[in-house]
Short mmCIF file of C-alpha atoms in Angstrom, two decimals:
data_model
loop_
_atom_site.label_atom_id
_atom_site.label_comp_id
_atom_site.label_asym_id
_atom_site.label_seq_id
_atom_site.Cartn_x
_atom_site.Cartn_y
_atom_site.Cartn_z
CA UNK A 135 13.40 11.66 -0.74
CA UNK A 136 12.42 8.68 1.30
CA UNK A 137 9.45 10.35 3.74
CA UNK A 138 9.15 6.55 5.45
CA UNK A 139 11.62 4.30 6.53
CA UNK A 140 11.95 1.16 7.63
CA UNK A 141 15.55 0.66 8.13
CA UNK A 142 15.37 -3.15 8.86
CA UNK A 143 14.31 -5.15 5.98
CA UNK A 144 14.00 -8.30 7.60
CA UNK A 145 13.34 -9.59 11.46
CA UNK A 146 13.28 -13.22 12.44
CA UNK A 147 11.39 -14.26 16.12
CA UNK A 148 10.88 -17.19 18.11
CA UNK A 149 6.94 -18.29 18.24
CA UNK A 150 5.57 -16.89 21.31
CA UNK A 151 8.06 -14.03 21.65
CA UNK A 152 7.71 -10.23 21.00
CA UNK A 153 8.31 -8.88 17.54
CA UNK A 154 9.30 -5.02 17.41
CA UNK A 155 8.87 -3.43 13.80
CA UNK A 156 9.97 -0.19 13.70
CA UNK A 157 9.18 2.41 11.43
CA UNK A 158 10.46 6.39 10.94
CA UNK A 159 9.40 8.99 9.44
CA UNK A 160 10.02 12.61 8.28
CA UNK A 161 7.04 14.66 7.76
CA UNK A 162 5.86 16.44 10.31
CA UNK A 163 2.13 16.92 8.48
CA UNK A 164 1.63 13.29 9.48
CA UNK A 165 -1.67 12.90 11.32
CA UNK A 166 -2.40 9.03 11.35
CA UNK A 167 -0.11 6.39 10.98
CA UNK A 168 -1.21 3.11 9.34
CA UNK A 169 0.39 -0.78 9.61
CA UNK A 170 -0.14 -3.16 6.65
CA UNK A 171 0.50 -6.50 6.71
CA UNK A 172 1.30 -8.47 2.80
CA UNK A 173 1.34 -12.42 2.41
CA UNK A 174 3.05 -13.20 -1.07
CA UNK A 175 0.91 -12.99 -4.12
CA UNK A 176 -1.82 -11.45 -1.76
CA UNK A 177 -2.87 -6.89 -1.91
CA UNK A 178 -1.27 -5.17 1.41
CA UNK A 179 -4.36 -5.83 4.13
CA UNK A 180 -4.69 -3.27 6.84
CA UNK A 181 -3.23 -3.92 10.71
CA UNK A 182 -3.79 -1.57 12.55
CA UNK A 183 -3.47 2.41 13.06
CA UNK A 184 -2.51 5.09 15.61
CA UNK A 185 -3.58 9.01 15.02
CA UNK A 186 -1.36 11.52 15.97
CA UNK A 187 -3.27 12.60 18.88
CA UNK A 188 -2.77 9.55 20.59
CA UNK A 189 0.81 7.66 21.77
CA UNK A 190 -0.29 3.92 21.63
CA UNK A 191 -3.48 1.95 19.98
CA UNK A 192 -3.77 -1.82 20.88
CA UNK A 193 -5.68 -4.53 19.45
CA UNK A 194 -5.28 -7.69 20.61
CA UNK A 195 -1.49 -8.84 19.93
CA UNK A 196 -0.89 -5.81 18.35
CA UNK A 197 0.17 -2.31 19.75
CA UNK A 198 1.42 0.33 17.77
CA UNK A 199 3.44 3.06 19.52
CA UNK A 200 4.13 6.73 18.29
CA UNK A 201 6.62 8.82 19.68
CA UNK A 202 5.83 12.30 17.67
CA UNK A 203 9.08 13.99 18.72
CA UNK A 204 11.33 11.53 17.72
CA UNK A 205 8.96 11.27 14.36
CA UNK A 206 9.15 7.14 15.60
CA UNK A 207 6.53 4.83 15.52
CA UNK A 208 6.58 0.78 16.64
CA UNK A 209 4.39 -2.35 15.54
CA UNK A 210 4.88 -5.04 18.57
CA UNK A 211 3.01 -8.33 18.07
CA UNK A 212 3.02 -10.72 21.11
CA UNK A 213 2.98 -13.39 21.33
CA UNK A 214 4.02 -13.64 17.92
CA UNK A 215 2.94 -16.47 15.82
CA UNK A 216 3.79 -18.55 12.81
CA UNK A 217 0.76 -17.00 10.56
CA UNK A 218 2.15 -13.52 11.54
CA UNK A 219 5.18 -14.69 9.23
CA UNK A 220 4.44 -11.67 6.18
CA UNK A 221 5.85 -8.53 5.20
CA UNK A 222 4.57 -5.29 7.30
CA UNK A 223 4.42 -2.09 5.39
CA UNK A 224 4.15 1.55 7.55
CA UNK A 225 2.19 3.62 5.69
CA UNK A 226 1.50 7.36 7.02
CA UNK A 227 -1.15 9.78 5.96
CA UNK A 228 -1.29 13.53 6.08
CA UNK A 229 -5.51 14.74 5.54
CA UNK A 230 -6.69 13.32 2.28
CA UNK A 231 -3.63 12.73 1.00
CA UNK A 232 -2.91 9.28 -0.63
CA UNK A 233 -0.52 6.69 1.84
CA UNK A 234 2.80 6.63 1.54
CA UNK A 235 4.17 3.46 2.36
CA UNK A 236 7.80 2.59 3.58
CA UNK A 237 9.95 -0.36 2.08
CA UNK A 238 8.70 -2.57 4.63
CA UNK A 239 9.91 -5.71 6.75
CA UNK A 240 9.92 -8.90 6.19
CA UNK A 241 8.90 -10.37 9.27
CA UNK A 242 9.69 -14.78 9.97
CA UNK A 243 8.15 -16.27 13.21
CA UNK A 244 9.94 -19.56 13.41
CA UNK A 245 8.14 -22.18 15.72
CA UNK B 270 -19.32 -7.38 -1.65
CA UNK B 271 -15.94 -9.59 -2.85
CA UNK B 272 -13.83 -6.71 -2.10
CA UNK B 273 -11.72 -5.26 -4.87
CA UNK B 274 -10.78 -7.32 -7.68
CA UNK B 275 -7.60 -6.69 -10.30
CA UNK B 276 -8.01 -8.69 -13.82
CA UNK B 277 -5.74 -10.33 -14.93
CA UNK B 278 -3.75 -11.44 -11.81
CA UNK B 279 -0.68 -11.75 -14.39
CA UNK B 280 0.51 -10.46 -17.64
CA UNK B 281 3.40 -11.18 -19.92
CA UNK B 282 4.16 -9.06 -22.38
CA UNK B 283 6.99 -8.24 -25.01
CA UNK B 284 8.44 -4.81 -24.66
CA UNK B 285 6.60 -2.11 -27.09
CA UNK B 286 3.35 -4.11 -26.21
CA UNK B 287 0.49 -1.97 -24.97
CA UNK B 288 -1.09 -3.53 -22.14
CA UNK B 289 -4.31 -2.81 -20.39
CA UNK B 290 -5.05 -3.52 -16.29
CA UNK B 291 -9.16 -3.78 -14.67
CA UNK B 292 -9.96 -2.72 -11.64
CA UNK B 293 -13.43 -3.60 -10.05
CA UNK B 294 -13.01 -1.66 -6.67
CA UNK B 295 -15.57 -2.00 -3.16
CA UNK B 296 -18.96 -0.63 -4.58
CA UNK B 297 -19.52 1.85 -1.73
CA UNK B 298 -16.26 3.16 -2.26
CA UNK B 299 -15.74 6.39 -4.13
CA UNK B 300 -11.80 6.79 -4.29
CA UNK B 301 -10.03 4.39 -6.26
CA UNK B 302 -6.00 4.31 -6.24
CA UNK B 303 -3.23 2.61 -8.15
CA UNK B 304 0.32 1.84 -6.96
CA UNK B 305 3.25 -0.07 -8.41
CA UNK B 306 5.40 -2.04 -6.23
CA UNK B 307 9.01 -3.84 -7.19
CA UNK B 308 10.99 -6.22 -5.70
CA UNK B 309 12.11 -4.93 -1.93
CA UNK B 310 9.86 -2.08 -2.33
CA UNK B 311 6.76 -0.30 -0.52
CA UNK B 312 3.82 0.01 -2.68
CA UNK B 313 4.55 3.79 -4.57
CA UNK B 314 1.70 5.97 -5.37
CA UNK B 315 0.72 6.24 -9.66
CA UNK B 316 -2.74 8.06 -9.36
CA UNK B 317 -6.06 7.98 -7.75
CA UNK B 318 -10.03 9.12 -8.74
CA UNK B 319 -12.74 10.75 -7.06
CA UNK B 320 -15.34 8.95 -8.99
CA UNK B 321 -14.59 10.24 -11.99
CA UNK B 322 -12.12 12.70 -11.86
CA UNK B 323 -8.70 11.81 -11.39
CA UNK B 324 -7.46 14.21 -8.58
CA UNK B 325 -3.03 13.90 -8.49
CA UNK B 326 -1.00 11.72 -10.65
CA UNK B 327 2.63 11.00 -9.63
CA UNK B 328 5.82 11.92 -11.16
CA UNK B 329 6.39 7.90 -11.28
CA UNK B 330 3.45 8.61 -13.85
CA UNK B 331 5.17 8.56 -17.26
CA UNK B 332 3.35 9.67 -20.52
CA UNK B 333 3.26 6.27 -21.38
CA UNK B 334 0.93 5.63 -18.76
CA UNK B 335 -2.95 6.52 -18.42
CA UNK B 336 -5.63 5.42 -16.38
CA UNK B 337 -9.43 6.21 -16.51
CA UNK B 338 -12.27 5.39 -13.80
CA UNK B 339 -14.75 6.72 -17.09
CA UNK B 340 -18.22 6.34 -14.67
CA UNK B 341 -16.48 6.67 -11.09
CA UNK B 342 -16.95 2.71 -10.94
CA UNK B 343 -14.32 0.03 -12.28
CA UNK B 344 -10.61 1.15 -13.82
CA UNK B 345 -8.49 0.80 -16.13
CA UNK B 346 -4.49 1.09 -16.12
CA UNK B 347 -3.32 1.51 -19.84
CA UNK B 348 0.44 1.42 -20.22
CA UNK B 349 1.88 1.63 -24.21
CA UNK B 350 5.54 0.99 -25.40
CA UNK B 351 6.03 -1.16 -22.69
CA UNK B 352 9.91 -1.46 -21.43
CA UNK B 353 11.41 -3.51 -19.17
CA UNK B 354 11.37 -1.39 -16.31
CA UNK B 355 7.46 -1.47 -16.42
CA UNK B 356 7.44 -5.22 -14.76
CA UNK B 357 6.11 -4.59 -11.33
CA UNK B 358 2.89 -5.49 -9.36
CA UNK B 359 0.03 -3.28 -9.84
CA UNK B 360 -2.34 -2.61 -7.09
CA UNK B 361 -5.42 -1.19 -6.97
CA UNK B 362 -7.04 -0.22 -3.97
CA UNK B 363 -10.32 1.63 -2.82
CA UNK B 364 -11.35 3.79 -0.10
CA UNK B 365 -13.73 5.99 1.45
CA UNK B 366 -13.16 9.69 1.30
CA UNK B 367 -12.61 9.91 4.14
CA UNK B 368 -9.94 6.82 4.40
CA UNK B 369 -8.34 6.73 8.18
CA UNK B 370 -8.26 5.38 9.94
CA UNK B 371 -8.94 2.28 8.26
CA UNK B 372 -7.50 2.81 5.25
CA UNK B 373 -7.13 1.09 1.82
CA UNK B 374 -8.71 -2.30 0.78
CA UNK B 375 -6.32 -3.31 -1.88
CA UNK B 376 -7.22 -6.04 -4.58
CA UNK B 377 -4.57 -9.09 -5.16
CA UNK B 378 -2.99 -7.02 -7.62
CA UNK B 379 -1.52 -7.81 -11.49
CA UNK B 380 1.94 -8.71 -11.62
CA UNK B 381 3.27 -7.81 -15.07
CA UNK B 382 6.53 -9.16 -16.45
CA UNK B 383 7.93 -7.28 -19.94
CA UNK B 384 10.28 -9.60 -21.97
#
């Protein structure tokens, strides 16, 4: 059973404009939620995270939203940028236990 | 540090070959983990150490496969009888114990291809 999903594998946005990557998942256990970003040929390099005590964590471009009800969480880059053209993996975590990541999506910021 | 390192970065092999993956994870590090990832997939959990001791292996974990982390340092990924359905990137990645909320460093991975 798929605990992750990211039910869009592929987004294309205009350089300078907002990219929304949305993730969902199905465990309830969850208690941080991790972004990963993958260039080809390159290991998954971590993004960002958001605990599940808290509803939004920003970093510069990046925010990452959780909505715990609705088991929802959102990666929004902006502006978004030609180098932020990759493949961005949700990965969850419940305690110790090892990530589980989602299929991911393949994200193209076209200048 | 040079962060964690995966030799070799490829492998070809002929299926029924035994093949044998490195992992040199972040010294300071005492968990060590290794996930397969295909084509249009998310990176899907195979094991992970402890220093030593390898703590849960996944169903995805076939007989065929083994891995040791023999003096809680560098790994090795041992897979015999290879088949076709083995070809996949191999990542390796490292981690505190206590990982979150900055998670993984992952090495560049082997990419193995069974003919």
């Amino acid at each position: 059973d798929q605990q992750v999903k990211q039910n869009s594998p592929s987004l294309s946005v205009q350089e300078g404009r907002i990219s929304i990557l949305n993730c969902d998942y199905t465990n309830s256990m969850f208690d941080y939620f991790l972004w990963y970003k993958k260039y080809p040929a390159e290991g998954p390099t971590f993004l960002i995270s958001i605990s599940s005590i808290k509803d939004k964590n920003e970093d510069g471009r990046f925010t990452v939203f959780l909505n715990k009800s609705a088991k929802h969480l959102s990666l929004h880059i902006v502006p978004s940028q030609p180098g932020d053209s990759a493949v961005y993996f949700c990965a969850p975590n419940s305690g110790n236990t090892p990530l589980v990541f989602g299929k991911g999506t393949r994200l193209s910021v076209i200048a | 540090d040079t962060g964690v390192s995966q030799n070799p970065r490829h492998k070809i092999t002929k299926r029924g070959q035994n093949v044998t993956f490195r992992c040199d994870p972040i010294s300071e590090h005492n968990r060590l983990y290794w996930y397969r990832q295909t084509l249009g997939q998310g990176p899907e959990f195979l094991t992970y150490f402890q220093n030593e001791a390898q703590l849960e292996k996944s169903r995805l974990l076939s007989d065929r496969f083994s891995a040791e982390r023999p003096k809680g340092s560098f790994s090795t990924l041992e897979i015999q009888r290879t088949e076709q359905g083995d070809s996949a990137m191999y990542l390796c990645a490292s981690s505190y114990e206590r990982g979150p909320p900055y998670g993984y460093t992952f090495g560049s991975g082997t990419r193995l291809t069974v003919v």
